[in-house]
Tab-separated table of C-alpha atoms in Angstrom:
chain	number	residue	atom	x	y	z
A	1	UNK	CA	-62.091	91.898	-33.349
A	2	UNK	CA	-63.086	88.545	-32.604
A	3	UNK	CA	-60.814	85.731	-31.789
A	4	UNK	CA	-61.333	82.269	-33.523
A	5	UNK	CA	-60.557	78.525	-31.964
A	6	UNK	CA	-58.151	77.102	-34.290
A	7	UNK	CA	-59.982	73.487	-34.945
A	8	UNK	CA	-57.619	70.250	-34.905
A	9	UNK	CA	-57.103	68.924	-38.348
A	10	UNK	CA	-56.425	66.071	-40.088
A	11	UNK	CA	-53.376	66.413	-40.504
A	12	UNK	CA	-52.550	67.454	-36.875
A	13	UNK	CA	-54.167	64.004	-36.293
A	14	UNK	CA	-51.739	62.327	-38.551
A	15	UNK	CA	-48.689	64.531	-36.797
A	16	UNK	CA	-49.417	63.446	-33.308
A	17	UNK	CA	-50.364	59.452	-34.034
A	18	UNK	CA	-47.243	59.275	-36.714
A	19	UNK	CA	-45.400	61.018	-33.936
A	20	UNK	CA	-46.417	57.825	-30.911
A	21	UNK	CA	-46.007	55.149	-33.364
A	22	UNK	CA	-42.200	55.851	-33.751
A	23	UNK	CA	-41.932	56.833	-29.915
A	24	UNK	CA	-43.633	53.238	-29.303
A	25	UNK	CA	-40.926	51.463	-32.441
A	26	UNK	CA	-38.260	53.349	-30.761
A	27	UNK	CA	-38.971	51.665	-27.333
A	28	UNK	CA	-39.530	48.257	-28.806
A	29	UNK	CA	-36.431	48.411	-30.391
A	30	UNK	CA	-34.092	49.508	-27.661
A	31	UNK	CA	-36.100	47.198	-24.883
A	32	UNK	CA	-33.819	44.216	-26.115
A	33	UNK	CA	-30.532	45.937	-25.524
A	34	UNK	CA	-32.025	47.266	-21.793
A	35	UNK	CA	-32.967	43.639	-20.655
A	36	UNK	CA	-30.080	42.011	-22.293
A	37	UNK	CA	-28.050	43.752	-19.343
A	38	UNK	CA	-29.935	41.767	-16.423
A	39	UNK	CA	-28.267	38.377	-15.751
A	40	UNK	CA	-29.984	35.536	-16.394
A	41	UNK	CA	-31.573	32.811	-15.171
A	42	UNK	CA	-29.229	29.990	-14.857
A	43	UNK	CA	-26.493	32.886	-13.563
A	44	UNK	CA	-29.013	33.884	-10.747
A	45	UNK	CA	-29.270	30.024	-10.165
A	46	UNK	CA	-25.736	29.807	-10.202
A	47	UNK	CA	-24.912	32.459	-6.901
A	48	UNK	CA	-25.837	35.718	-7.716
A	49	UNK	CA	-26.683	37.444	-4.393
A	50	UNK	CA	-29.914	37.383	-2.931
A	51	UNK	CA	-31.398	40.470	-1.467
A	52	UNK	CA	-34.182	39.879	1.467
A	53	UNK	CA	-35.994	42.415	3.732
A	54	UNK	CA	-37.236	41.273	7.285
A	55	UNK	CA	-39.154	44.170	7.527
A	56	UNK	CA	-42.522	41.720	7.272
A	57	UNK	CA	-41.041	38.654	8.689
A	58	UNK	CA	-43.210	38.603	12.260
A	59	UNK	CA	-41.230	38.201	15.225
A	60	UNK	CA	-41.655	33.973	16.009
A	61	UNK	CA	-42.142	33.566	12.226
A	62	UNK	CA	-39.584	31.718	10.079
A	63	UNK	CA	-39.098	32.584	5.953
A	64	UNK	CA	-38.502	29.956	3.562
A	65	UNK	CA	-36.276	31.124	-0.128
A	66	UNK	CA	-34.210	29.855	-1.658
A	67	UNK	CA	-30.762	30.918	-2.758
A	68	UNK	CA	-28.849	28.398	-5.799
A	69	UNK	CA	-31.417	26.065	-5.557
A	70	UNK	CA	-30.620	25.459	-1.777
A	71	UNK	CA	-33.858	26.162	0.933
A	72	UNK	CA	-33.050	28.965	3.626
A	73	UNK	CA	-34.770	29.692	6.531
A	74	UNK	CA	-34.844	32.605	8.096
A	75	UNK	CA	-36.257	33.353	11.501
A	76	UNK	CA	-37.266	35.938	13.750
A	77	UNK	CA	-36.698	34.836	17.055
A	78	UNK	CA	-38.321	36.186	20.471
A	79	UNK	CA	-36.220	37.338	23.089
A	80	UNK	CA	-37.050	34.510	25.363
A	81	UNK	CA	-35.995	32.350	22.216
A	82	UNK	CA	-32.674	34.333	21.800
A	83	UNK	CA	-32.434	33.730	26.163
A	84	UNK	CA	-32.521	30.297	25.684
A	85	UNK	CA	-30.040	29.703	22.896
A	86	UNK	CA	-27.716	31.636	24.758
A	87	UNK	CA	-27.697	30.204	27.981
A	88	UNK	CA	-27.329	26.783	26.566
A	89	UNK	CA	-25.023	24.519	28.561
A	90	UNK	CA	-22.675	23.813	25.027
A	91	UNK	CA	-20.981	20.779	27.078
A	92	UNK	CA	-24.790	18.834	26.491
A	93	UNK	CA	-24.468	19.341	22.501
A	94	UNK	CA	-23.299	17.014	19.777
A	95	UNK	CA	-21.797	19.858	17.618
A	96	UNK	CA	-21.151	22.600	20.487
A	97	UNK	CA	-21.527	26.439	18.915
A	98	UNK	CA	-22.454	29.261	21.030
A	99	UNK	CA	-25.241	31.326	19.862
A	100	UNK	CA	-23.079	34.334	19.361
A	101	UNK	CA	-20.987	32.460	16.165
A	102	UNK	CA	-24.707	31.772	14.574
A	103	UNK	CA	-25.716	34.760	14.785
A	104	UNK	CA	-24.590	38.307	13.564
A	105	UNK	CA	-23.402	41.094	16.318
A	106	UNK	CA	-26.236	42.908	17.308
A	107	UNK	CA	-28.702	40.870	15.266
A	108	UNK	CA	-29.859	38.370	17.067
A	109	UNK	CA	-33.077	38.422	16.862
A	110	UNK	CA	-32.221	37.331	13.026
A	111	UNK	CA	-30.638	33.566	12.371
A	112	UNK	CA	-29.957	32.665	8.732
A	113	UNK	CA	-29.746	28.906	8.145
A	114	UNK	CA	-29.887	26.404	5.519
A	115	UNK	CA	-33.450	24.615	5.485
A	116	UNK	CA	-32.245	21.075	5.133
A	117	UNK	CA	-30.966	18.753	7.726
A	118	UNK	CA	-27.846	17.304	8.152
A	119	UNK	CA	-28.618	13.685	8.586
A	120	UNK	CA	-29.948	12.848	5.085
A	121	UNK	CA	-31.112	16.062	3.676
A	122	UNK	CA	-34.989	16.340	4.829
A	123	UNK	CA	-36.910	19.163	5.208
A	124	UNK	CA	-37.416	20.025	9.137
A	125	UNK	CA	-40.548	21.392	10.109
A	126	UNK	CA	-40.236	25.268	12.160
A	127	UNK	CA	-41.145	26.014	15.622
A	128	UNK	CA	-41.769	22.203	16.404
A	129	UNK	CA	-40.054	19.568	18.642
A	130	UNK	CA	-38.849	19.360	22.329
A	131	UNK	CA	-36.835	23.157	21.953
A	132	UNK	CA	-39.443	24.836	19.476
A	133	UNK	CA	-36.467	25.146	16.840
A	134	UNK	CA	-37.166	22.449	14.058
A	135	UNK	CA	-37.884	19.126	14.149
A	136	UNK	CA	-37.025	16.733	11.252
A	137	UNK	CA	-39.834	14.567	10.379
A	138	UNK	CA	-38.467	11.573	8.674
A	139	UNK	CA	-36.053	11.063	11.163
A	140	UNK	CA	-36.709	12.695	14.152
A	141	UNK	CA	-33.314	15.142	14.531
A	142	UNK	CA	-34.585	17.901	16.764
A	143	UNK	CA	-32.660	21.210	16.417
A	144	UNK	CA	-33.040	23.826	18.745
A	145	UNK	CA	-34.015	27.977	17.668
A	146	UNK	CA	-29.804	28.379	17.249
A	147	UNK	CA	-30.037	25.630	14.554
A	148	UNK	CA	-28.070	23.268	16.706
A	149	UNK	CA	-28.379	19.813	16.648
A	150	UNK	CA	-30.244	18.490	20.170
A	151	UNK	CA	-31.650	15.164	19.447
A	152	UNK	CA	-31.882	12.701	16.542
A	153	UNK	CA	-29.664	11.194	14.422
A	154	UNK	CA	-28.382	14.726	12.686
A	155	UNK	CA	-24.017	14.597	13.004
A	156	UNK	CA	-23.911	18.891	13.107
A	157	UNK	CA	-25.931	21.762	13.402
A	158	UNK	CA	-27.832	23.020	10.563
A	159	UNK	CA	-25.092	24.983	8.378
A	160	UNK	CA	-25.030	28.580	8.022
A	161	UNK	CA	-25.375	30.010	4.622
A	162	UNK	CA	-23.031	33.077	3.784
A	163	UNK	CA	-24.768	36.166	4.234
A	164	UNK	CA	-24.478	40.166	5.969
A	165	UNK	CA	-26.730	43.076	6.645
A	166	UNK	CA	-27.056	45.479	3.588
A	167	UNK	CA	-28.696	47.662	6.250
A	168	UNK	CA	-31.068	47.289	9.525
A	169	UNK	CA	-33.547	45.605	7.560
A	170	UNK	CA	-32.605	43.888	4.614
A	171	UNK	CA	-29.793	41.219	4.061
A	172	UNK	CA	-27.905	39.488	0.966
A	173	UNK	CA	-27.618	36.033	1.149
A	174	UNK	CA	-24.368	35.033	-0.929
């Protein structure tokens, strides 16, 4: 006895594409209530946390984002840059921090700053002036790689935004 191929009808057709439509109506109509649950816009620009990972960030390489409409810089200093900052003579600086308070334990190869300076708000440009921190091209306030004020007209060190380690590689930034 021979065995026959059941052929696909029309109607099997109809099943299967009547079938998709309402799988596809279905997930237009509950997409709405799914993204409604994200916050939005002005709440992110508000002071919702910011998650980072310095997994690509290069060692000698600083990161520019932004967290509530404020400029952050993160960099990823050398070990001779990390020797430096710390054996600082702190009796020399304006506004005198060790490099241990800018800094978090264990990480600091990592510093976390705000990107603007503190004399009247400029942008400073990275790895640049007479320490190879940042160097503040309107006025010429030279910070060194701890963020601390060296030369220039800059009253404090570049302020340090609040943020921790979410693990060995990543941090949150608010």
């Amino acid at each position: 006895m021979a065995t026959t191929a059941v052929e696909p009808t029309r109607r099997d057709f109809l099943f299967i594409a009547t079938g998709a439509a309402g799988a596809l109506a279905g997930a237009a109509a509950i997409w709405p209530f799914i993204s409604q649950m994200a916050p939005d816009a002005e709440t992110i620009a508000a002071g919702a946390p910011v998650e980072f990972d310095l997994t690509p960030v290069a060692e000698g390489q600083i990161v520019k984002l932004f967290w509530r409409g404020k400029l952050i810089f993160v960099r990823h200093r050398t070990a001779a840059e990390i020797k430096t900052a710390q054996d600082t003579d702190l009796s020399g600086l304006r506004d005198p921090e060790p490099d241990s308070v800018r800094v978090k334990a264990g990480k600091a190869q990592y510093l976390v700053v705000y990107g603007n300076c503190t004399h009247l708000g400029c942008v400073p440009l990275g790895n640049d002036g007479a320490y190879k921190g940042w160097l503040c091209p309107c006025h010429g306030s030279v910070f060194d790689t701890s963020g601390r004020i060296r030369q220039g007209p800059a009253p404090t060190n570049l302020p340090l935004p609040p943020y921790e380690f979410v693990s060995d590689t990543k941090i949150r930034i608010g």
